[in-house]
Coordinates of C-alpha atoms in Angstrom, one line a residue:
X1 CA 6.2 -65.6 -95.7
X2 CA 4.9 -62.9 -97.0
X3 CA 2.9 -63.3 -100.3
X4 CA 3.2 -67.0 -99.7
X5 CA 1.0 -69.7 -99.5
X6 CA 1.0 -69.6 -95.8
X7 CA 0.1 -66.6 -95.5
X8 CA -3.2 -67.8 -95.8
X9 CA -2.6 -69.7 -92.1
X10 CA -4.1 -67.0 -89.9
X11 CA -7.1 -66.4 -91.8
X12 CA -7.6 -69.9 -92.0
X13 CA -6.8 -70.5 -88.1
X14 CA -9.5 -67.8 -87.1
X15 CA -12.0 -69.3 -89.3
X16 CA -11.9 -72.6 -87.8
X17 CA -11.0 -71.0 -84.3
X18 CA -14.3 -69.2 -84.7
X19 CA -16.8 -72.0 -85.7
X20 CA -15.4 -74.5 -83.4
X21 CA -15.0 -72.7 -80.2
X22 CA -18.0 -69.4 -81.0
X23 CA -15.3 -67.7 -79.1
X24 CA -14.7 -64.6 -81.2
X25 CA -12.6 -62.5 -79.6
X26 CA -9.9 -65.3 -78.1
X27 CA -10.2 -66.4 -82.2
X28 CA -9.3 -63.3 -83.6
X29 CA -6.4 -63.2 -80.8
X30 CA -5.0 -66.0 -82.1
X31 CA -5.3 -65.1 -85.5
X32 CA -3.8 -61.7 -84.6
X33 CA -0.8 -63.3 -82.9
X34 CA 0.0 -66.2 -85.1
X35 CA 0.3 -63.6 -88.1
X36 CA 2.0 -61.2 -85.9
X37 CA 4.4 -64.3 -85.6
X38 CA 4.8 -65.0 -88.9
X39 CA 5.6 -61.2 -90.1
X40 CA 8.6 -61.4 -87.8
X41 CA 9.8 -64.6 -87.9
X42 CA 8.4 -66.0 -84.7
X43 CA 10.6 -63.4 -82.6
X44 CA 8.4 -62.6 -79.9
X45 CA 9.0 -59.3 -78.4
X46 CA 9.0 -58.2 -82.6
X47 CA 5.9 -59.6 -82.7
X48 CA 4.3 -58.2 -79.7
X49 CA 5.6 -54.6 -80.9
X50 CA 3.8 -55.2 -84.1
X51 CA 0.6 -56.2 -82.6
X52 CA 0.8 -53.3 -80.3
X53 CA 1.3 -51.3 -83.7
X54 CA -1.6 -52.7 -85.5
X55 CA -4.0 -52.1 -82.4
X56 CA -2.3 -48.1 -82.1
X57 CA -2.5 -47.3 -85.6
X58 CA -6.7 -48.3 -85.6
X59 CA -6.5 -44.9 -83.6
X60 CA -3.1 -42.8 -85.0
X61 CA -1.7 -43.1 -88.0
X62 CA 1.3 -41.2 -90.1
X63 CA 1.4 -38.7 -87.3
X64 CA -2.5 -38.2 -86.8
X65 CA -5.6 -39.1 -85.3
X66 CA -7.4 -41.5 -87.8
X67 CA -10.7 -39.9 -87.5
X68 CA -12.7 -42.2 -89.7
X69 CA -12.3 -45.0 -87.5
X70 CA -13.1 -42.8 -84.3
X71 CA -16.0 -41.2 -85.9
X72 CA -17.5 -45.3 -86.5
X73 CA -16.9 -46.4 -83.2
X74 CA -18.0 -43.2 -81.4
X75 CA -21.2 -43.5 -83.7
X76 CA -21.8 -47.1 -82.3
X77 CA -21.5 -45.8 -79.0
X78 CA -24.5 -43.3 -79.9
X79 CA -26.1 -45.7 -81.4
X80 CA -26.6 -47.7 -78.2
X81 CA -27.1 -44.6 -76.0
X82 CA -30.0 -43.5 -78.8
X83 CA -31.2 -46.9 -78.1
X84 CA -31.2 -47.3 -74.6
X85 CA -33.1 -43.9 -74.4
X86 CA -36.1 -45.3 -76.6
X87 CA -35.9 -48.1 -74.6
X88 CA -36.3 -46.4 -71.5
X89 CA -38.8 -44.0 -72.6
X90 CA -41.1 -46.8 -73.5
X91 CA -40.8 -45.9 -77.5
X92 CA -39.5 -49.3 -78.6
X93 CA -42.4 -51.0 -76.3
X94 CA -45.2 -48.9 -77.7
X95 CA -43.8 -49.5 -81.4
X96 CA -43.9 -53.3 -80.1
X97 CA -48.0 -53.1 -79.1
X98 CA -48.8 -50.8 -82.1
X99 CA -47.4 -53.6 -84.6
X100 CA -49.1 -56.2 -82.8
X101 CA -52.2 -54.6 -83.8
X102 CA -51.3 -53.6 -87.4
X103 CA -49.0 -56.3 -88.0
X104 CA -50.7 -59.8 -87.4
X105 CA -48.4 -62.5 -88.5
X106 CA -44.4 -63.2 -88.5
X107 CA -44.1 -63.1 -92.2
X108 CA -45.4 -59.2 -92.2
X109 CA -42.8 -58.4 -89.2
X110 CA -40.3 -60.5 -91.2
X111 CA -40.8 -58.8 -94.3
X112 CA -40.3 -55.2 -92.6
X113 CA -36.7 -55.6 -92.2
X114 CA -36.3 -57.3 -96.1
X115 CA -38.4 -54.1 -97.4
X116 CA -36.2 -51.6 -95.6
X117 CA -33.2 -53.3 -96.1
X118 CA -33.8 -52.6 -100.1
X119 CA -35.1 -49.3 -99.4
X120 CA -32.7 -47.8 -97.6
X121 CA -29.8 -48.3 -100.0
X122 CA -27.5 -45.1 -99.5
X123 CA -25.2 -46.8 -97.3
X124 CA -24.3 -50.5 -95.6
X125 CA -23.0 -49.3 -92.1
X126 CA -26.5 -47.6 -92.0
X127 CA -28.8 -49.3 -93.5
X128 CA -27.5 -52.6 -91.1
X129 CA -28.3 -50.4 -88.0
X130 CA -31.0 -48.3 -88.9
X131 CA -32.8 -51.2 -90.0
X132 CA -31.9 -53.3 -87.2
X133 CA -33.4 -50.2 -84.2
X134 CA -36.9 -50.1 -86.5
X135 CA -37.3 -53.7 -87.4
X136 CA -36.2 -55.1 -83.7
X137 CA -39.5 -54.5 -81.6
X138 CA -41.7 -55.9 -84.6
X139 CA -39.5 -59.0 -84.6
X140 CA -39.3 -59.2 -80.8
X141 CA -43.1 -59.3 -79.9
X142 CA -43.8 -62.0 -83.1
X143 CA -40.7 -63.8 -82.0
X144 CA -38.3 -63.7 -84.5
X145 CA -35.1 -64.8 -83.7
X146 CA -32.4 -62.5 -83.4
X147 CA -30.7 -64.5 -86.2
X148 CA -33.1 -64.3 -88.4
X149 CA -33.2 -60.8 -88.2
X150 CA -29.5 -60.4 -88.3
X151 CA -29.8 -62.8 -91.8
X152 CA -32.8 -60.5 -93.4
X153 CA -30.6 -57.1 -92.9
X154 CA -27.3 -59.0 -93.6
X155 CA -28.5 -60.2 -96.5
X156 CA -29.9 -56.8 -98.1
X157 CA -27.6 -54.1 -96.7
X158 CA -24.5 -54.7 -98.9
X159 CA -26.4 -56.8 -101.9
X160 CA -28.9 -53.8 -102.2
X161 CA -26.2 -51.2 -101.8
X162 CA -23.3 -52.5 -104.3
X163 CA -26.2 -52.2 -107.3
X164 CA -27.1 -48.8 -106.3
X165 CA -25.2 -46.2 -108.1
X166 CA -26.3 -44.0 -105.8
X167 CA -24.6 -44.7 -102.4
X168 CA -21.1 -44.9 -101.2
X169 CA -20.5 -48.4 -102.2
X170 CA -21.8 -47.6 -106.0
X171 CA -19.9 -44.3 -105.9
X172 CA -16.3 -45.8 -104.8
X173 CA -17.0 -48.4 -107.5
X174 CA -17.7 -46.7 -110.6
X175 CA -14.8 -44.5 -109.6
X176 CA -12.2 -48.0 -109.6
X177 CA -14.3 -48.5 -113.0
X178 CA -13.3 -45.5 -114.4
X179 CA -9.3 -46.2 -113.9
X180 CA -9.8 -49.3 -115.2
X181 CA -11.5 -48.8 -118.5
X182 CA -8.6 -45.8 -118.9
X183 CA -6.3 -47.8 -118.0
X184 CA -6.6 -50.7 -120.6
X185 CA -7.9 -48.3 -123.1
X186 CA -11.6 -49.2 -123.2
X187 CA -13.3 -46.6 -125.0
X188 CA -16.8 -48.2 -125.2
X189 CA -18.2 -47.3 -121.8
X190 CA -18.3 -44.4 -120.2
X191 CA -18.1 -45.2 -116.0
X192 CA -21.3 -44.9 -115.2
X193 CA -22.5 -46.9 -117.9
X194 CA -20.5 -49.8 -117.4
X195 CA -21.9 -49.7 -113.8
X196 CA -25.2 -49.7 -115.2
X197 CA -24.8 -52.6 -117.3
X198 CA -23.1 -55.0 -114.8
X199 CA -26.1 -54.7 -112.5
X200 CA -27.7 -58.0 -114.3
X201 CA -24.0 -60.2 -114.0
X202 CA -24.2 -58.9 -110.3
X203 CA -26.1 -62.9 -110.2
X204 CA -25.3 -63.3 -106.3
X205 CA -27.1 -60.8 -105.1
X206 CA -30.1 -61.2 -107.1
X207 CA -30.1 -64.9 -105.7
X208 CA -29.4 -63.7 -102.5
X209 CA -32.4 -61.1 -102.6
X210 CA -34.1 -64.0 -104.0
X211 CA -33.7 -66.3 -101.2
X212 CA -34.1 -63.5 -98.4
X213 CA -38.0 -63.5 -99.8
X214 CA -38.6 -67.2 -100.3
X215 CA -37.4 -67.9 -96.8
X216 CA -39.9 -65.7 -95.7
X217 CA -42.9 -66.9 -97.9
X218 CA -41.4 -70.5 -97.7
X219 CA -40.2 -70.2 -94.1
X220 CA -36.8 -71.6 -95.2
X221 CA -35.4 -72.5 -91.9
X222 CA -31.9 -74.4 -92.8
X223 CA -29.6 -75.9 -90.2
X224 CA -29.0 -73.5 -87.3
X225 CA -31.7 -71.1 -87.8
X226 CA -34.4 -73.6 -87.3
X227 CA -32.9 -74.1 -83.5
X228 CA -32.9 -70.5 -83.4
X229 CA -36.2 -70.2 -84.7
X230 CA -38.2 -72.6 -82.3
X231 CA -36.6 -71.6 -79.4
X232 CA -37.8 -68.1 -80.0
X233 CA -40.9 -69.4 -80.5
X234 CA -41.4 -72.1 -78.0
X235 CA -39.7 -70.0 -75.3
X236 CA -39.9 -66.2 -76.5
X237 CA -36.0 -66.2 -76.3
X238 CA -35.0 -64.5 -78.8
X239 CA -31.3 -63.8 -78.3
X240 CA -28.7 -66.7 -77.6
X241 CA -28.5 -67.7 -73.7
X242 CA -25.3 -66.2 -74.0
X243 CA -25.4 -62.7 -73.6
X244 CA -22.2 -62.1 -73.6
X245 CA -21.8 -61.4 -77.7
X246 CA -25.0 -60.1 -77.8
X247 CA -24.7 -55.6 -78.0
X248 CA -27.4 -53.8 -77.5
X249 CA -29.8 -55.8 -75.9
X250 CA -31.5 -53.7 -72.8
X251 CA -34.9 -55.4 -71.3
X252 CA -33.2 -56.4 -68.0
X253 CA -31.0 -53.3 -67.5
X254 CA -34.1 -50.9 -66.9
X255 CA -37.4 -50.6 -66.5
X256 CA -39.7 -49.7 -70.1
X257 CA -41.5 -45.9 -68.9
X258 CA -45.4 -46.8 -69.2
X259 CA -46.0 -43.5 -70.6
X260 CA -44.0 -44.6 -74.0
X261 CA -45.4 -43.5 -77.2
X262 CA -44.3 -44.0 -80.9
X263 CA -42.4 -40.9 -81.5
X264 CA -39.9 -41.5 -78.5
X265 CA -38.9 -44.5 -81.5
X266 CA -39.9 -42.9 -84.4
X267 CA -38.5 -39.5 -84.1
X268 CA -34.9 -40.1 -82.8
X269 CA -34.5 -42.4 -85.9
X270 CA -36.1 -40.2 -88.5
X271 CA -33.8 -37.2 -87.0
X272 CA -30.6 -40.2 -87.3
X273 CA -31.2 -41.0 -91.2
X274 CA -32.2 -37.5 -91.4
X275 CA -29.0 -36.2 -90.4
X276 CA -27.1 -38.5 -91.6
X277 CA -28.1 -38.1 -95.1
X278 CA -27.9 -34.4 -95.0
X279 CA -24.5 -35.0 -93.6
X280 CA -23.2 -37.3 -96.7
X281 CA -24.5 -34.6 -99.4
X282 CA -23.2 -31.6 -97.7
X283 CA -19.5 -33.6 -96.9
X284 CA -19.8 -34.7 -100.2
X285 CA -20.6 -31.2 -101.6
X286 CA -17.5 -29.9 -99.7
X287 CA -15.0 -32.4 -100.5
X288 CA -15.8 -32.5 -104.2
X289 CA -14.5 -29.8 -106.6
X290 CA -16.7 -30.1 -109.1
X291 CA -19.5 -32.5 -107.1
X292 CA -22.9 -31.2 -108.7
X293 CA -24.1 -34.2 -109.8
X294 CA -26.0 -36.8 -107.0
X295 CA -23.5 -39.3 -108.3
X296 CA -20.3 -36.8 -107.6
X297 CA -21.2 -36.2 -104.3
X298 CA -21.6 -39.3 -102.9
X299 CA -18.1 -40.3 -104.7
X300 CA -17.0 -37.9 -102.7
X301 CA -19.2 -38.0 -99.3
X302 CA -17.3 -38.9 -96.0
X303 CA -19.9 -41.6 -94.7
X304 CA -17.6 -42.6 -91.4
X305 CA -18.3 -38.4 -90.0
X306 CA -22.2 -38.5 -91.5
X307 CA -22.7 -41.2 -89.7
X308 CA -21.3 -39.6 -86.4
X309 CA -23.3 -36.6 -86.8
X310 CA -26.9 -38.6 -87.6
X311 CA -25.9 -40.4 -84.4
X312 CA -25.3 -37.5 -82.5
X313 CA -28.9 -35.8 -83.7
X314 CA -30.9 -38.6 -82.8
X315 CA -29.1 -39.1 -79.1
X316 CA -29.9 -35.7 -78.5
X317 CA -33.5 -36.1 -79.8
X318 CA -34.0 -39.2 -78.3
X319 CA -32.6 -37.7 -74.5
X320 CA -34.6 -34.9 -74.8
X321 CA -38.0 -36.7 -75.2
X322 CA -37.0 -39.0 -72.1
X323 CA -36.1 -36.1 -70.0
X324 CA -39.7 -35.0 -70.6
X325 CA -41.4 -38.1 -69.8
X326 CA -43.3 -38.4 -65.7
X327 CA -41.5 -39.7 -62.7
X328 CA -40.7 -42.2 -62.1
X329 CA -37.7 -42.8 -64.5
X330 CA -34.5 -44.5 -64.4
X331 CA -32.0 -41.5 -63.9
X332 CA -29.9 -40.2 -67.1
X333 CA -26.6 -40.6 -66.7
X334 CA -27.9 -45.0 -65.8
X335 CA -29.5 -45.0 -69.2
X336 CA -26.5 -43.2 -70.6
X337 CA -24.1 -46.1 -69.4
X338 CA -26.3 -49.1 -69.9
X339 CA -26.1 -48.1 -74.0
X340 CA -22.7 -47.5 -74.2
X341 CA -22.2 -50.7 -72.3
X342 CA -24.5 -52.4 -74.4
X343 CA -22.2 -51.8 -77.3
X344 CA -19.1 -52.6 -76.2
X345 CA -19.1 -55.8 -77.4
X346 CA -19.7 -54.9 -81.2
X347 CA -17.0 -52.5 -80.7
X348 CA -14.6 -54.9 -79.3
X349 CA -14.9 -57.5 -82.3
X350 CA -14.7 -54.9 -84.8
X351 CA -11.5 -53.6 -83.5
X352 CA -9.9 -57.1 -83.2
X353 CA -11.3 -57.5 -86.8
X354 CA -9.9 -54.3 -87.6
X355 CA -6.4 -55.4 -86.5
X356 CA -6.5 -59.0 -87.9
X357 CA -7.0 -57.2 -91.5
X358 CA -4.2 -55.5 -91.0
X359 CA -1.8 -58.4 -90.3
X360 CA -3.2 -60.4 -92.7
X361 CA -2.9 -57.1 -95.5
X362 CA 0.8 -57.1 -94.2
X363 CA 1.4 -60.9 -95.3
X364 CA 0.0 -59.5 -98.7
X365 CA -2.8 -62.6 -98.3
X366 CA -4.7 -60.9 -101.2
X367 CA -2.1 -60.5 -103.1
X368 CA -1.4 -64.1 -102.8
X369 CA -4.5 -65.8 -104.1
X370 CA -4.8 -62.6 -107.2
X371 CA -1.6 -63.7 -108.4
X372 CA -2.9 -67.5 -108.6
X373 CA -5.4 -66.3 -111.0
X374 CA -2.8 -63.9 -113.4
X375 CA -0.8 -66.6 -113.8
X376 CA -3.2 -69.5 -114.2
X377 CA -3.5 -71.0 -117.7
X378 CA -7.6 -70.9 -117.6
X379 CA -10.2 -71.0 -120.4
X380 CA -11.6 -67.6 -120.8
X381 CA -15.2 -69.0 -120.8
X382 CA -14.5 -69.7 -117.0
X383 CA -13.0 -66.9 -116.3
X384 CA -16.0 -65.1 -114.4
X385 CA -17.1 -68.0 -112.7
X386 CA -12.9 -68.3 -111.0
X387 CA -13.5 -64.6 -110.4
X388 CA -16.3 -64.7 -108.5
X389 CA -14.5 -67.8 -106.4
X390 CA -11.4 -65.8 -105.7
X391 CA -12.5 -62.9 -105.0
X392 CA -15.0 -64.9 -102.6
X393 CA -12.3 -66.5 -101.3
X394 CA -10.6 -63.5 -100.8
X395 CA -13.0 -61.4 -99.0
X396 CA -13.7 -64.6 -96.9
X397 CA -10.5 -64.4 -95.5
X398 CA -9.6 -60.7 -95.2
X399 CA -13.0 -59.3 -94.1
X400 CA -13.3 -56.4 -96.7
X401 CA -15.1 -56.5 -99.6
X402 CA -13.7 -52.9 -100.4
X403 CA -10.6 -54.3 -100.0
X404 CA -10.8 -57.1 -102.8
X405 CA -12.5 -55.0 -105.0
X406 CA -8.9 -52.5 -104.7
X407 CA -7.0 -55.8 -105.4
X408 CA -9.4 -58.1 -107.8
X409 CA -11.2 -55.6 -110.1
X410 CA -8.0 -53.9 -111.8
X411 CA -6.8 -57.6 -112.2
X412 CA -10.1 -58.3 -113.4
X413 CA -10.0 -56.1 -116.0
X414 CA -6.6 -56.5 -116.8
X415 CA -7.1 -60.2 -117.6
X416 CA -10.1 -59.2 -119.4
X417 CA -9.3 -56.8 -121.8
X418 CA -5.8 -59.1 -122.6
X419 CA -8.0 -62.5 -123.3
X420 CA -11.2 -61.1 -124.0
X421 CA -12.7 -57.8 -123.9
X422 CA -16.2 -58.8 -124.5
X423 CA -15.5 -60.3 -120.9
X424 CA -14.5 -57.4 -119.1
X425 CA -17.8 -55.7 -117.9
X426 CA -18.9 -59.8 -116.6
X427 CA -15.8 -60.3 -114.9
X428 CA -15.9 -57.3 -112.8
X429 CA -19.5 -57.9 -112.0
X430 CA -18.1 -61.9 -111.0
X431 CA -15.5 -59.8 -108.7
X432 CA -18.6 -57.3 -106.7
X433 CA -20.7 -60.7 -106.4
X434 CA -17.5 -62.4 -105.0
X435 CA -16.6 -60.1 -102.7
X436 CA -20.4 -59.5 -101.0
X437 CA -20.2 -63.2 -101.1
X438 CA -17.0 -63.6 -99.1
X439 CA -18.3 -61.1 -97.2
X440 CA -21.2 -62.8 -96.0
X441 CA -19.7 -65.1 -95.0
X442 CA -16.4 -63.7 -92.8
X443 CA -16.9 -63.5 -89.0
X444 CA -14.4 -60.5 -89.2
X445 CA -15.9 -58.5 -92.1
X446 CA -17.7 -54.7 -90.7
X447 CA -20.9 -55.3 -91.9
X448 CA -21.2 -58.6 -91.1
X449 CA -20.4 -57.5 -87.0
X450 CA -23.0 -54.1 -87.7
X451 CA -25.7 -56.9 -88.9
X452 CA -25.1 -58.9 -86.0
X453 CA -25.1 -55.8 -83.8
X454 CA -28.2 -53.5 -85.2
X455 CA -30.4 -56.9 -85.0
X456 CA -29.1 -57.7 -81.2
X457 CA -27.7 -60.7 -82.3
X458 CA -24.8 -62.6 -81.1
X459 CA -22.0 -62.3 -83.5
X460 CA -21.3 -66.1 -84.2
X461 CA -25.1 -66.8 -84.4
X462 CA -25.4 -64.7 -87.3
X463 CA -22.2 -65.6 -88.7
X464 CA -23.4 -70.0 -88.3
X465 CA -27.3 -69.4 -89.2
X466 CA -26.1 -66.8 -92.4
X467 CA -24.1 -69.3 -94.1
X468 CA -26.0 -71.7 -95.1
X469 CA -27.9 -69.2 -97.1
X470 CA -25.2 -67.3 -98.7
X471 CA -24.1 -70.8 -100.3
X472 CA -26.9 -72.0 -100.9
X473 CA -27.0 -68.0 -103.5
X474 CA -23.5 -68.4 -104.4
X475 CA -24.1 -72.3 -105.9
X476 CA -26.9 -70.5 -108.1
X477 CA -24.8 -67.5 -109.0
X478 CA -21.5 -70.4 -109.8
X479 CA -23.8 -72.1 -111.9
X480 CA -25.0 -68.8 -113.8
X481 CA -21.3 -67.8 -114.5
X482 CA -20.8 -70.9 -116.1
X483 CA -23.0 -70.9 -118.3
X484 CA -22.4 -66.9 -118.5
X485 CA -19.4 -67.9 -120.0
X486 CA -20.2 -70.6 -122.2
X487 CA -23.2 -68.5 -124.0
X488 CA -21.7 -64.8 -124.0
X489 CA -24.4 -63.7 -122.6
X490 CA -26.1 -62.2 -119.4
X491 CA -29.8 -62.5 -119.0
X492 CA -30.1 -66.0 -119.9
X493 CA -27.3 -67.0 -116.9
X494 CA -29.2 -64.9 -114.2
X495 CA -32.6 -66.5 -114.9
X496 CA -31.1 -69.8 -115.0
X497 CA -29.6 -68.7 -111.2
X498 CA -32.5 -67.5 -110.2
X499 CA -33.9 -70.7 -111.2
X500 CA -31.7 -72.8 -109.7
X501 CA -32.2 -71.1 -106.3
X502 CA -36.1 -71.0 -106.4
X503 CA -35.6 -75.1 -107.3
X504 CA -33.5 -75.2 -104.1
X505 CA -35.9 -73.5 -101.8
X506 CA -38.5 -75.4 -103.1
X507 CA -36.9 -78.5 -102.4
X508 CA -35.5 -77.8 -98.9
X509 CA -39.8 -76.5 -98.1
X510 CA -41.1 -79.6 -99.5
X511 CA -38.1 -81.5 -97.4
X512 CA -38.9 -79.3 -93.8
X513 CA -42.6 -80.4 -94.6
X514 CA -42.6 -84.1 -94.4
X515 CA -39.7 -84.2 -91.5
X516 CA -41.8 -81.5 -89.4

């Protein structure tokens, strides 16, 4: 089955598992087992052994320890122990009344999560859970869902950081660029530069940035998010009712310290992005021969250890201010465990997602829906816009957007410089949009789960309320490679997306104003 059409079945079985029952784990389970299944021909104590396999490799593989997943999932563990200490010191509380003051309505503490979320643009993992510890009392006390919030950082973590050349996304790209261009003989560009000019066909994220900011100023509530939305405010509930999916939310666990000021938040997270960043350049220093340039050294940084290490500064930070503040205090090794539990969900569905990639890499999935595209007989004027669909598709139903860039750009560019070469730097951009797209919208891709689980939110909230949205940007960005492809060229398509999308939110705020 492998390579086959149904080896689309278990992506397609969690996917409905997931929206119809918000049941994430037992969804991925199934998806897990029914591919498991299928990769050994429904014998089940094969099948068993291979799921076993998939879980034990997530921790050894080849005859070692696989660090870089350790590293993540210890750093989400410090994550919730760095946050349960400014919790309990009173840091997020005093953050809380001191934006209250400054900040005076929900659009300001919406737009505080949108702003950082372009700002900080060096890496997804950590721009979805720095953001999510600064922006989370300011949302909180104006009573911003937890949705929402997931939605704003969602929606410019990866966009902002697969534009940026400098950053771990930007770096891994340009590298696959430079293969490719060798590899099909294109002489025209140099790497970087062909980066550089595919930032205007990138037209999803621009609509996607695009809509983040006119749902703010419009107060584009669509579908889901509006329940979310006036139960927050109506009721001050902020998180689903279900706590169960929802990591790293600690108000009823412990008692706020009275005594909290702003630097028990401030400084444990300065000292985390602090660290983290120093980590990346100096990993990236080491692992590179030649890495002088800032562009070589993120190529070459390890993020997965940088991050580790930025959560290990700030936990220590973050316990040493607590440990100064007055009796009486909740005791250390309480505060200690009620973070780690608090992100023991997160960890749990990123693990399950971790393994369901696997099987569904093993039934060669990707593989699948790229060779419908070589051998369709398509006019090369749609050519982007079926790139930017596949490669949606594709990243929809594996989770990675990494992982259909390895698969969908070199095709890309293969088809491209065979049909027409003019096409190739557009087509690749159609395969980054695609894949942030898919991404967006997969209930078992890694930044989707770290979105959900730096804003507090529950997993399936995020993944319901986000979709809408996502498209809502990729119907603009579809549109723009259409015409992309008709006209040749680039600006023209991305203001006519950008259009498109701005006509939409219009519409939808003139529509929410005469039904509410």
């Amino acid at each position: 089955m492998e390579g086959t059409i149904y080896s689309v079945i278990p992506a397609l079985l969690m996917l409905i598992l997931v929206i119809a029952t918000r049941k994430v784990i037992l969804s991925l389970g199934i998806g897990i087992l029914v591919g498991a299944f299928m990769l050994t021909q429904f014998n089940l104590v094969e099948g068993f052994n291979l799921v076993w396999e998939t879980f034990y490799t997530i921790f050894f593989s080849e005859g070692e320890v696989n660090t870089g997943n350790l590293y993540l999932l210890t750093f989400l563990i410090l994550l919730g122990i760095t946050t349960a200490f400014m919790t309990a010191s009173g840091g997020s509380r005093a953050f809380g009344l001191w934006a209250i003051e400054k900040i005076k309505s929900r659009r300001g503490a919406k737009l505080i999560p949108s702003l950082l979320g372009i700002m900080i643009f060096i890496d997804d993992y950590f721009n979805a859970l720095a953001v999510g510890q600064v922006a989370r009392p300011v949302t909180d006390r104006h009573k911003i869902s937890r949705a929402n919030l997931a939605y704003y950082i969602d929606s410019t973590s990866a966009p902002i950081t697969v534009i940026s050349p400098i950053s771990s996304w930007g770096a891994y790209i340009i590298g696959t660029i430079g293969y490719i261009l060798a590899d099909n003989g294109i002489e025209n560009y140099q790497a970087l530069e062909a980066f550089i000019l595919m930032i205007p066909a990138n037209f999803y994220v621009f609509a996607a940035l695009l809509l983040v900011f006119l749902t703010i100023f419009l107060k584009l509530d669509i579908g889901a998010m509006r329940h979310h939305e006036k139960r927050a405010l109506d009721t001050g509930e902020v998180t689903n009712l279900d706590k169960g999916n929802v990591p790293g939310d600690l108000n009823d666990e412990f008692k706020e310290h009275n005594n909290g000021r702003i630097y028990h938040l401030v400084l444990p997270i300065a000292a985390l992005i602090l660290g983290t960043v120093t980590s990346m350049v100096v990993t990236g220093i080491q692992n590179g021969e030649n890495a002088t340039s800032i562009l070589s050294i993120f190529e070459n940084t390890d993020v997965n250890i940088s991050l580790f290490l930025g959560g290990l500064a700030a936990v220590v930070l973050a316990a040493a201010l607590y440990f100064t503040q007055p009796t009486p205090k909740s005791g250390i090794s309480h505060v200690t465990y009620e973070g780690i539990k608090a992100m023991l969900p997160a960890i749990y569905i990123l693990v399950f997602a971790w393994m369901i990639g696997d099987v569904i890499g093993q039934l060669e999935t990707g593989e699948y829906l790229a060779e419908r595209v070589t051998q369709s007989s398509i006019n090369t004027a749609y050519l982007p816009f079926l790139l930017f669909i596949v490669s949606g598709f594709m990243a929809l139903s594996t989770g990675t957007s990494w992982g259909t860039f390895g698969i969908m750009l070199p095709i890309a560019g293969e088809i491209a410089a065979v049909t027409d070469v003019n096409l190739i730097l557009p087509a690749l951009a159609a395969v980054l949009a695609g894949s942030v797209f898919g991404d967006h919208c997969s209930p078992i891709s890694d930044t989707t789960i770290l979105s959900s689980t730096g804003a507090g939110a529950n997993h399936i909230d995020h993944v319901i309320t986000q979709l809408p949205y996502a498209l809502i940007a990729a119907a603009g960005a579809s549109i723009g490679y259409l015409v992309l492809g008709i006209t040749g060229q680039v600006v023209f398509p991305l203001l006519i997306t950008l259009v498109v999308v701005f006509i939409v939110g219009i519409l939808i705020h003139l529509m929410n104003r005469q039904k509410y």
